[in-house]
CSV table of N, CA and C in Angstrom, one decimal:
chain,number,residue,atom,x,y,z
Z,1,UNK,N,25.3,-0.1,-0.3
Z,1,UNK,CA,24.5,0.5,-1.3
Z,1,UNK,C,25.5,0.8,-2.5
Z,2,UNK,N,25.3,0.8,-3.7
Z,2,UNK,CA,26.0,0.7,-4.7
Z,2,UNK,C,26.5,2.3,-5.0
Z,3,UNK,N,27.5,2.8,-5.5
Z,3,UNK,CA,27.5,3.9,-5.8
Z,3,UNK,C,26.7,4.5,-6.3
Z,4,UNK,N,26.1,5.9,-6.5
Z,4,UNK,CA,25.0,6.5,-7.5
Z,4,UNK,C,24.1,6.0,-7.1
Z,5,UNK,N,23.7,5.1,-6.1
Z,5,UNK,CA,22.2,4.7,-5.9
Z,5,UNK,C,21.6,5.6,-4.5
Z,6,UNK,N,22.4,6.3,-3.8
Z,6,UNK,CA,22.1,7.1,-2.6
Z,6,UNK,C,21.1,8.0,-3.1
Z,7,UNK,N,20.1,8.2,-2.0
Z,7,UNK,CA,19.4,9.7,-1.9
Z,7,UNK,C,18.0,8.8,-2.9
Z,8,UNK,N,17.7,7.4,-3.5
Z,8,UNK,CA,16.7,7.2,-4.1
Z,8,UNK,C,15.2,7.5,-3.7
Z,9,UNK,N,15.1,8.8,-2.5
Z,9,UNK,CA,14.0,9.1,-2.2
Z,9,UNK,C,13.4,8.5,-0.9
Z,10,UNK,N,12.4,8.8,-0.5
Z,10,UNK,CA,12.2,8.2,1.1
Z,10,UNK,C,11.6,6.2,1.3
Z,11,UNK,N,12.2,5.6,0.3
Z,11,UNK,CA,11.7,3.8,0.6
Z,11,UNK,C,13.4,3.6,0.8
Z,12,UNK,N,14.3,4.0,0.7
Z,12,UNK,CA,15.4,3.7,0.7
Z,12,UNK,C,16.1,4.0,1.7
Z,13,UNK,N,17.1,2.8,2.4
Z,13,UNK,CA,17.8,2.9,4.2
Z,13,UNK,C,19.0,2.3,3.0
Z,14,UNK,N,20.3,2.2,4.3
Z,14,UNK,CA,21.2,1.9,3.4
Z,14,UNK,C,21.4,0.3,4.2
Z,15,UNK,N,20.2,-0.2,4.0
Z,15,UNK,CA,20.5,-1.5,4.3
Z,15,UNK,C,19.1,-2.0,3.2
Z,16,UNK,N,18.5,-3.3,3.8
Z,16,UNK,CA,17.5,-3.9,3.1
Z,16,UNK,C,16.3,-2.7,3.5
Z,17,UNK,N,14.8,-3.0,2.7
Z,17,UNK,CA,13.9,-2.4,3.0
Z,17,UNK,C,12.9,-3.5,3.0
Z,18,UNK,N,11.7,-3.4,4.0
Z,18,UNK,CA,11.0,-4.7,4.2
Z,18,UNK,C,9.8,-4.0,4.1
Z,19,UNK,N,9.2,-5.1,3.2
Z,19,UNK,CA,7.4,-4.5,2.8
Z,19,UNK,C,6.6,-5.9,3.0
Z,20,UNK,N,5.6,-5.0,2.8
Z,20,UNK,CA,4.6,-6.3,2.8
Z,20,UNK,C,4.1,-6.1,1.2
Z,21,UNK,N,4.0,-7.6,0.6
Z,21,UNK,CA,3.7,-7.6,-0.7
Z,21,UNK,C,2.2,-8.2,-0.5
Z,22,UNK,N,1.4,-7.4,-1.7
Z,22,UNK,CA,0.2,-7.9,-1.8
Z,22,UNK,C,0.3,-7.8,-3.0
Z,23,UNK,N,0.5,-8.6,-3.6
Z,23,UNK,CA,-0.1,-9.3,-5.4
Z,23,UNK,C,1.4,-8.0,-5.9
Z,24,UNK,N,1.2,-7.4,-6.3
Z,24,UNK,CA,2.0,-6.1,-7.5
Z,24,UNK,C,2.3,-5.0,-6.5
Z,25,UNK,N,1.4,-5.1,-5.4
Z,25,UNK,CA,1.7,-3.3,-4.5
Z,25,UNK,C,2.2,-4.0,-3.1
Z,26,UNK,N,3.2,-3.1,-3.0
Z,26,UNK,CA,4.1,-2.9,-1.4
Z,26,UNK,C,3.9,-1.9,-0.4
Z,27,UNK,N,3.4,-1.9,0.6
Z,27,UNK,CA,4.0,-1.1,1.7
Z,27,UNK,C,4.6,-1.4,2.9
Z,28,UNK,N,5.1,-0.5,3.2
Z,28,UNK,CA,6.4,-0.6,4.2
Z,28,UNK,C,6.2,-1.1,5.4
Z,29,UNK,N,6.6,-2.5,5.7
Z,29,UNK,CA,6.1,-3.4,6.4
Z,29,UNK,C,5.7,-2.6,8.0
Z,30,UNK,N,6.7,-1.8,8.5
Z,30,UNK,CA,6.2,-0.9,10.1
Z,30,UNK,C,5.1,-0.4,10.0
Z,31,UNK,N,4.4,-0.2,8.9
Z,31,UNK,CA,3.4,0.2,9.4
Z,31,UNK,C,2.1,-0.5,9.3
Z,32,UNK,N,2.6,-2.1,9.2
Z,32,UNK,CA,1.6,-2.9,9.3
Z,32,UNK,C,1.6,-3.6,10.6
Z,33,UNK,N,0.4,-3.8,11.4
Z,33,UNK,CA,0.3,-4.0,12.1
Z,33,UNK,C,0.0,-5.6,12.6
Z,34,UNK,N,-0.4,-6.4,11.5
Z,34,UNK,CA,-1.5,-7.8,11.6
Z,34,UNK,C,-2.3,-7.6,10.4
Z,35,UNK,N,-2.6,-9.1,10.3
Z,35,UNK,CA,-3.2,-9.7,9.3
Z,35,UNK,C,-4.0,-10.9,9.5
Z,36,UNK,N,-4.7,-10.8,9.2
Z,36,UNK,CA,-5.9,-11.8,9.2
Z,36,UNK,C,-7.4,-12.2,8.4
Z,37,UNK,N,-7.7,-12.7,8.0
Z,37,UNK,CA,-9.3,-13.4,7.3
Z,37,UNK,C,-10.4,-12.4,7.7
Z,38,UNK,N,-11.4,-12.4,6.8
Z,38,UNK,CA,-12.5,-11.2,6.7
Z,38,UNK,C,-13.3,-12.6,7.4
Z,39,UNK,N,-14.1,-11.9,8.1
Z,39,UNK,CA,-15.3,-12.9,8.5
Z,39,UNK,C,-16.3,-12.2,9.4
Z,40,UNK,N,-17.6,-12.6,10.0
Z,40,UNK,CA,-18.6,-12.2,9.8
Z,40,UNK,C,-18.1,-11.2,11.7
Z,41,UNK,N,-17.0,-11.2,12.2
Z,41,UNK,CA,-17.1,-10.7,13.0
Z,41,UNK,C,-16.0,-9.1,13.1
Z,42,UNK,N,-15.5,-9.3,11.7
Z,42,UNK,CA,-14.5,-8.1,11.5
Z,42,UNK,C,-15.7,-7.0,11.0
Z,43,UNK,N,-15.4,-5.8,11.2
Z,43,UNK,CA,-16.2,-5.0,10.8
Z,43,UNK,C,-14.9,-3.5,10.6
Z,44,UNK,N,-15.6,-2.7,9.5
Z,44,UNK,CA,-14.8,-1.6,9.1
Z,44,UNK,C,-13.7,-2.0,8.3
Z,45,UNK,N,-13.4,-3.0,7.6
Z,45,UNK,CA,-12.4,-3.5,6.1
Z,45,UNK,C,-12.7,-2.0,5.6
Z,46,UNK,N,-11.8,-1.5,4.9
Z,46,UNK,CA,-11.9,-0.6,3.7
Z,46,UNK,C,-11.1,-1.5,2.7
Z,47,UNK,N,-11.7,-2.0,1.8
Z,47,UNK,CA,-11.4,-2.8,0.4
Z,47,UNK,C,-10.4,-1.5,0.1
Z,48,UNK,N,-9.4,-2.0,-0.1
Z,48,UNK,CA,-7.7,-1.5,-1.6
Z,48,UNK,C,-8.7,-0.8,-2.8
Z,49,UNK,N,-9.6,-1.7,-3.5
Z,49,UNK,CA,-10.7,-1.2,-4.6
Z,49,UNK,C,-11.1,0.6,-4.2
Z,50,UNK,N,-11.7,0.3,-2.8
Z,50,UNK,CA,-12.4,1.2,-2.9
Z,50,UNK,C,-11.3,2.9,-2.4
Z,51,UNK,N,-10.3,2.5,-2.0
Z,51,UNK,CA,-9.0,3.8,-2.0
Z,51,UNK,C,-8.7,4.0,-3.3
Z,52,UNK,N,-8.4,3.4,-3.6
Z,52,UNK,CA,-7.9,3.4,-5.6
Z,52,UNK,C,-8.8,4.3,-6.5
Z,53,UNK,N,-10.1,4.0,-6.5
Z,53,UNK,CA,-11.6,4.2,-7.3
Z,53,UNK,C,-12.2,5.4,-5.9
Z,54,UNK,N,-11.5,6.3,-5.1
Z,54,UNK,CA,-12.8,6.8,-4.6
Z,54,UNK,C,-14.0,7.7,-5.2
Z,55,UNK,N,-14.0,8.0,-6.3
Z,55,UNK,CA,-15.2,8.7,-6.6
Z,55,UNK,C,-16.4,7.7,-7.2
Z,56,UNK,N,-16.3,6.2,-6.9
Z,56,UNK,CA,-17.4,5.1,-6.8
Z,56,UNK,C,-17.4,4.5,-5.4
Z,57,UNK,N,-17.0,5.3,-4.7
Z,57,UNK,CA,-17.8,4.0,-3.3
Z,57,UNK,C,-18.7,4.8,-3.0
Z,58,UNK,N,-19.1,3.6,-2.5
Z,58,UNK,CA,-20.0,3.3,-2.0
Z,58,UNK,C,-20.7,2.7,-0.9
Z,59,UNK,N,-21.5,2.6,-0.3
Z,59,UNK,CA,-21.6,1.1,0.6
Z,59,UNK,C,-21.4,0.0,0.1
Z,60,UNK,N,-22.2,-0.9,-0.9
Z,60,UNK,CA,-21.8,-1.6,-1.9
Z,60,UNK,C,-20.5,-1.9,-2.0
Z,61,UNK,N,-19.6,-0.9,-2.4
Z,61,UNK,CA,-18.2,-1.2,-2.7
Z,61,UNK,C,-17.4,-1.5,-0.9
Z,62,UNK,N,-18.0,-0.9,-0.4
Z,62,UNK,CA,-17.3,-1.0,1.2
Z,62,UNK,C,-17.8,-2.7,1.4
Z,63,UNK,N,-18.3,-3.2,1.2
Z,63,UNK,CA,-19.2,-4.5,1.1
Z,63,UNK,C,-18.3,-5.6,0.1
Z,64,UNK,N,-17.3,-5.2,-0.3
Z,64,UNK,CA,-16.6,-6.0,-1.8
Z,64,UNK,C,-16.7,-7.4,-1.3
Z,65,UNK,N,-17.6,-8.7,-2.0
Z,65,UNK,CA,-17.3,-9.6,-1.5
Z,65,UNK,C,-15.9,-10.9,-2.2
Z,66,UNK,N,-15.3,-9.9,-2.5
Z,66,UNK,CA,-14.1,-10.8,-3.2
Z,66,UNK,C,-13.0,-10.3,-1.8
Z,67,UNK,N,-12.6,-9.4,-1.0
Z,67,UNK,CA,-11.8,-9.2,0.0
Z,67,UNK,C,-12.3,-10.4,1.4
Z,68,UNK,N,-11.0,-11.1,1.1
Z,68,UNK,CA,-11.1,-12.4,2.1
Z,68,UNK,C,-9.7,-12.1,3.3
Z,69,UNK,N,-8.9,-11.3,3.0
Z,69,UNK,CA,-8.4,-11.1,3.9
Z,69,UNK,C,-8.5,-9.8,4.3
Z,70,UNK,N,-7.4,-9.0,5.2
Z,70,UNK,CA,-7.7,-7.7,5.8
Z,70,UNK,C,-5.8,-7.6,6.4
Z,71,UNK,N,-5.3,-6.5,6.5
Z,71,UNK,CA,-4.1,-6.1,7.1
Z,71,UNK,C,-4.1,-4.6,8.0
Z,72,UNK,N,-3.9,-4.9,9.0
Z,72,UNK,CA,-3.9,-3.3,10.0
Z,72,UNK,C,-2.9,-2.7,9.9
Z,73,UNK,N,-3.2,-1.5,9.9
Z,73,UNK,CA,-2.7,-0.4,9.5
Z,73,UNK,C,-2.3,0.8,10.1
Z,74,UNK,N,-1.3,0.9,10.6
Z,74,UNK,CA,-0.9,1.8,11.8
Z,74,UNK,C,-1.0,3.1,11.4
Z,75,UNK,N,-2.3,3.5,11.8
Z,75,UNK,CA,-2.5,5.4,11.5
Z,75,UNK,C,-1.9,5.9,12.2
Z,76,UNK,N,-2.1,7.5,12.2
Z,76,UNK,CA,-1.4,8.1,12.7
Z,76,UNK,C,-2.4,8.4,14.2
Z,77,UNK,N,-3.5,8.4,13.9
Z,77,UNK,CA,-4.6,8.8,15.3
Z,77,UNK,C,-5.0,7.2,15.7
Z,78,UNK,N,-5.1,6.7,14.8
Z,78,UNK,CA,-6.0,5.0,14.8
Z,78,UNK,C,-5.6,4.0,14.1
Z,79,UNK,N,-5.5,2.8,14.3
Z,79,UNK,CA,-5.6,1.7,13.5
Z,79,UNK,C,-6.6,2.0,12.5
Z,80,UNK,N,-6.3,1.0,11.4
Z,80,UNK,CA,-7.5,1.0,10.3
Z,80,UNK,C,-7.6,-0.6,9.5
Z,81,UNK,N,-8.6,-0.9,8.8
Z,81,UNK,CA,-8.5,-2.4,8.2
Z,81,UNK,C,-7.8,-2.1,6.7
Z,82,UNK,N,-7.3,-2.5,6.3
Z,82,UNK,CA,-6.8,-2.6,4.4
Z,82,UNK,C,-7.5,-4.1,4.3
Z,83,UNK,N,-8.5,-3.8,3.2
Z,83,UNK,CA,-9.3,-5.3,3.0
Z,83,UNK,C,-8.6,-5.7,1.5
Z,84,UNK,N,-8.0,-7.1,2.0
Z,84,UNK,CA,-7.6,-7.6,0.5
Z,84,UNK,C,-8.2,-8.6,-0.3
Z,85,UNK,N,-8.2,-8.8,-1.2
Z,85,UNK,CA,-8.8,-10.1,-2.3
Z,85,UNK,C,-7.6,-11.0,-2.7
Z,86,UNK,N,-6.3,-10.7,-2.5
Z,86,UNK,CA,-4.9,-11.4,-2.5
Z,86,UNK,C,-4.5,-11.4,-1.4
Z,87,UNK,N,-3.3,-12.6,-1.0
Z,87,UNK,CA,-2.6,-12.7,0.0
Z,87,UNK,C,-1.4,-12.0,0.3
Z,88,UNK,N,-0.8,-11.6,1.3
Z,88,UNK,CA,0.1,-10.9,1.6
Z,88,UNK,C,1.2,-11.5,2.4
Z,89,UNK,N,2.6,-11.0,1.7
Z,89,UNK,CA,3.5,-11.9,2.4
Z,89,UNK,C,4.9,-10.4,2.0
Z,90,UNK,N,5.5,-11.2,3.7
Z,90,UNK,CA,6.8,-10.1,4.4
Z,90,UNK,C,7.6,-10.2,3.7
Z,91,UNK,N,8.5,-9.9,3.1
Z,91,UNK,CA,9.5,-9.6,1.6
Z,91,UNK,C,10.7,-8.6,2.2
Z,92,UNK,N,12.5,-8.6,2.2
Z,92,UNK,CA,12.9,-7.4,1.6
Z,92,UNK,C,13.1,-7.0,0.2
Z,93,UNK,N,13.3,-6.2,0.1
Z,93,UNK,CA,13.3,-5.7,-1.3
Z,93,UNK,C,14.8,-4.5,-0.9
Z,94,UNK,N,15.6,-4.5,-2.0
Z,94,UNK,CA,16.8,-4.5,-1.9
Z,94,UNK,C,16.6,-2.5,-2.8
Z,95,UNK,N,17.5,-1.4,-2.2
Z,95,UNK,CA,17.2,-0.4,-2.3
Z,95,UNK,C,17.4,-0.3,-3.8
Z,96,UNK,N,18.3,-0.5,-4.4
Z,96,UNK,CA,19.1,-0.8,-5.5
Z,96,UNK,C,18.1,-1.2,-6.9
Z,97,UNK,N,17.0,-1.8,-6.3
Z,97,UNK,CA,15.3,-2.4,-6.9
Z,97,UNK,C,14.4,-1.4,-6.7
Z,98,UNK,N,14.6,0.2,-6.0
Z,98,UNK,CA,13.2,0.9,-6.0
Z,98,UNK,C,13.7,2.1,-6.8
Z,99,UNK,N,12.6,2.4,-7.7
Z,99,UNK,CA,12.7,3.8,-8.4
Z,99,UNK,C,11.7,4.3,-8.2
Z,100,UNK,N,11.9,5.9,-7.5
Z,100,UNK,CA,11.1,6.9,-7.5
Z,100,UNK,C,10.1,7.4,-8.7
Z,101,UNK,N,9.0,7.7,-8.9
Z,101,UNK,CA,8.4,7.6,-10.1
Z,101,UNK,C,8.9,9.3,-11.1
Z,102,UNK,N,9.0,8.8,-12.3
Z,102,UNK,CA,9.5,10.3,-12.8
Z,102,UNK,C,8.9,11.2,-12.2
Z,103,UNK,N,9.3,12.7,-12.7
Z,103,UNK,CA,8.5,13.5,-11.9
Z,103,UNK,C,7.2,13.9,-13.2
Z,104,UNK,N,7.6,13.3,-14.4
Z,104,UNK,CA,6.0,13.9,-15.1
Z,104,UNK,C,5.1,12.6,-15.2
Z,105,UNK,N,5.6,11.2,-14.7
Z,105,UNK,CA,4.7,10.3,-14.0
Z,105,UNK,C,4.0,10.3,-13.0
Z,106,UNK,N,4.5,10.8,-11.7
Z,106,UNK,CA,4.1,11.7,-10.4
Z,106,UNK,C,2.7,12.3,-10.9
Z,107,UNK,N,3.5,13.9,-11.7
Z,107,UNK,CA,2.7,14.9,-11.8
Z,107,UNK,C,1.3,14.1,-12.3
Z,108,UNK,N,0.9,13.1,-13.2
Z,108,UNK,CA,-0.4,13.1,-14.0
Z,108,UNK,C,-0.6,11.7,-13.6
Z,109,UNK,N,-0.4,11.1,-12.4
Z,109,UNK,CA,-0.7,9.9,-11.6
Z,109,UNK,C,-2.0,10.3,-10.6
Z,110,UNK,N,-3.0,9.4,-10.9
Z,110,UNK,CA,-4.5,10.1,-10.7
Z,110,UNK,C,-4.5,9.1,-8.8
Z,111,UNK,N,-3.6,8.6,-8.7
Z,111,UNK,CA,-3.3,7.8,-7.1
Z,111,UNK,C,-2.1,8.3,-6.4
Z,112,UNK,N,-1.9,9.6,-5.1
Z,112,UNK,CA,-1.3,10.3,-4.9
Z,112,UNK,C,-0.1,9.0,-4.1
Z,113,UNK,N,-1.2,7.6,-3.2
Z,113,UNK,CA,-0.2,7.0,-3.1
Z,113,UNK,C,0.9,6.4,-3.4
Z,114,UNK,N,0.3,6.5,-4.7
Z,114,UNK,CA,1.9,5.6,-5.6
Z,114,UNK,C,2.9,6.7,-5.4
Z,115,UNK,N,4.2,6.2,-5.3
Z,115,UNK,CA,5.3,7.0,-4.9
Z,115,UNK,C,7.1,6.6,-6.0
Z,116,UNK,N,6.5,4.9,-6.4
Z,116,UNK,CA,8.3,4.7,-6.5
Z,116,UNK,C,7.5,3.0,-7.6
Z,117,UNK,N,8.0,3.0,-8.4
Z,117,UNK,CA,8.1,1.5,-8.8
Z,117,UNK,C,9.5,0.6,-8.4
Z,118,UNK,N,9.5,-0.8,-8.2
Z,118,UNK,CA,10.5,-2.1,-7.7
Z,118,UNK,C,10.8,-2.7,-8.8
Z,119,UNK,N,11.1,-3.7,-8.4
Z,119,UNK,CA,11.5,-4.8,-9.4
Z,119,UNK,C,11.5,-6.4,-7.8
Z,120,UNK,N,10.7,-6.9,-8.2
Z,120,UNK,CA,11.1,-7.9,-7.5
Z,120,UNK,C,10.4,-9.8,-8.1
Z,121,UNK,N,11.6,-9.9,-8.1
Z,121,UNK,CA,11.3,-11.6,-9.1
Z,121,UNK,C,11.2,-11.3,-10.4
Z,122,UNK,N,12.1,-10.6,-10.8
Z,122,UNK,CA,11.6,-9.9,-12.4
Z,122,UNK,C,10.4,-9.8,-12.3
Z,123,UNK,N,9.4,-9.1,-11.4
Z,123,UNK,CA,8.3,-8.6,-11.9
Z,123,UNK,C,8.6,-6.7,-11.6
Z,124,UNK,N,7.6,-6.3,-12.0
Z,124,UNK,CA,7.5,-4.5,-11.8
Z,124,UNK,C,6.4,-4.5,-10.9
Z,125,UNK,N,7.0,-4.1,-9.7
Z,125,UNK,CA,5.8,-3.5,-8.7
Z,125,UNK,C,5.8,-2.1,-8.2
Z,126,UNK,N,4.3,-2.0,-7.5
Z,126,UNK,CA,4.0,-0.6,-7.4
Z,126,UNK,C,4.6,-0.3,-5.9
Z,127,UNK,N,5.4,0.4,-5.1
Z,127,UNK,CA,5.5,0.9,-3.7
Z,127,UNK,C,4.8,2.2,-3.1
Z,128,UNK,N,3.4,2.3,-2.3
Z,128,UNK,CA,3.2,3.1,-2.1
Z,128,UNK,C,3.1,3.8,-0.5
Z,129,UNK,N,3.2,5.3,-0.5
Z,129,UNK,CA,3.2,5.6,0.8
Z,129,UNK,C,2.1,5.7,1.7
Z,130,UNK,N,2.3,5.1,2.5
Z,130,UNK,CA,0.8,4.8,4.0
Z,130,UNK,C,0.9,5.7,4.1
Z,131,UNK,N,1.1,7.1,4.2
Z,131,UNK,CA,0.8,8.0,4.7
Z,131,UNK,C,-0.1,8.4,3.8
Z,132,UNK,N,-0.4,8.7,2.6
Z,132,UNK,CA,-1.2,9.0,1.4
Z,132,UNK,C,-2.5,8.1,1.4
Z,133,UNK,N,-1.8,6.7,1.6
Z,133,UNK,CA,-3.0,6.1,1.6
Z,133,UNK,C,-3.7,5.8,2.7
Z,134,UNK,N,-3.0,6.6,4.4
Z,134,UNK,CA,-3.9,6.6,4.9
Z,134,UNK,C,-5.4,7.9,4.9
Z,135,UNK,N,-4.3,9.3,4.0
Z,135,UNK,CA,-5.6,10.2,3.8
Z,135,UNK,C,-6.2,10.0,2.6
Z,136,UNK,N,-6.1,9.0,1.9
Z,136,UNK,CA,-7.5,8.6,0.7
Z,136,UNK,C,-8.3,7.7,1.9
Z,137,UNK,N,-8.2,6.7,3.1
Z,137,UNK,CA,-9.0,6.2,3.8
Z,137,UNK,C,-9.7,7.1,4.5
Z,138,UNK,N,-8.8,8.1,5.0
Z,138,UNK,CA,-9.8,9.4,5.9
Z,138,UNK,C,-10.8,9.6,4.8
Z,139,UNK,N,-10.6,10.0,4.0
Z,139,UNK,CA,-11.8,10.7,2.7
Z,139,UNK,C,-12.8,9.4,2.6
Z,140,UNK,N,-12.4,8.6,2.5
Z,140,UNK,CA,-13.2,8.0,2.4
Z,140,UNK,C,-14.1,7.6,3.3
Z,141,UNK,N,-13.8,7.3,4.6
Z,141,UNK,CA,-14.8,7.0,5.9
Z,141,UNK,C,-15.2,8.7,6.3
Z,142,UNK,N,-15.1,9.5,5.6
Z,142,UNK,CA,-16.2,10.4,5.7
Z,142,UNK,C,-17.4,10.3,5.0
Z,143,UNK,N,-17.5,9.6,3.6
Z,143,UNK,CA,-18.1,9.5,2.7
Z,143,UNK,C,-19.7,8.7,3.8
């Protein structure tokens, strides 16, 4: 790890960091469990849409017919589905590439899971924490 880059917050080991990339957003590949195709025998997807947007779901939106795949998700009490409309692929991502989000970006960030922006392929991506996003899914399968 480069000098000055220590302590960049909790995505950073002092070696590589391995996520799973879906389109622009990463999380941290351990706590993915499997991946697989939506089809007529998977049941309980919670569509990415509908964590992002909760104060519009709906059934309808639990229903999103653009999510063709799905990724499990190691809760803390249970598995869960992440339904995607892009594909997902195993990536490291080098610590040196993750910045923690300012703190007055944090503070007025209306998605508690976003945690840190990357850099990967000269693009800017989002890294967020499963643990946040697994309590926007609890709220939500109460709904």
């Amino acid at each position: 790890m480069p000098p000055g880059k220590e302590g960049r917050g909790e995505f950073t080991t002092a070696g590589c960091c391995v996520y799973t990339w879906i389109s622009d957003i990463w999380l941290e590949a351990i706590r993915v469990a499997g991946r697989g195709l939506v089809d007529h025998q998977v049941s309980s997807v919670v569509p990415f849409s509908v964590l992002y947007t909760p104060q519009v779901s709906s059934e309808a939106l639990r229903q999103d017919p653009a999510v063709t795949q799905w990724l499990r998700i190691t809760g803390h009490s249970a598995d869960w589905l992440l339904g995607l409309n892009v594909g997902a692929d195993l990536i490291e991502l080098e610590p040196a590439e993750i910045y923690p989000l300012p703190s007055l970006l944090a503070q007025r960030s209306n998605f508690e899971p976003l945690k840190a922006l990357g850099f990967h392929q000269q693009r800017l991506v989002a890294l967020l924490d499963v643990d946040l996003l697994e309590q926007c899914y609890r709220q939500i399968s109460r709904i």
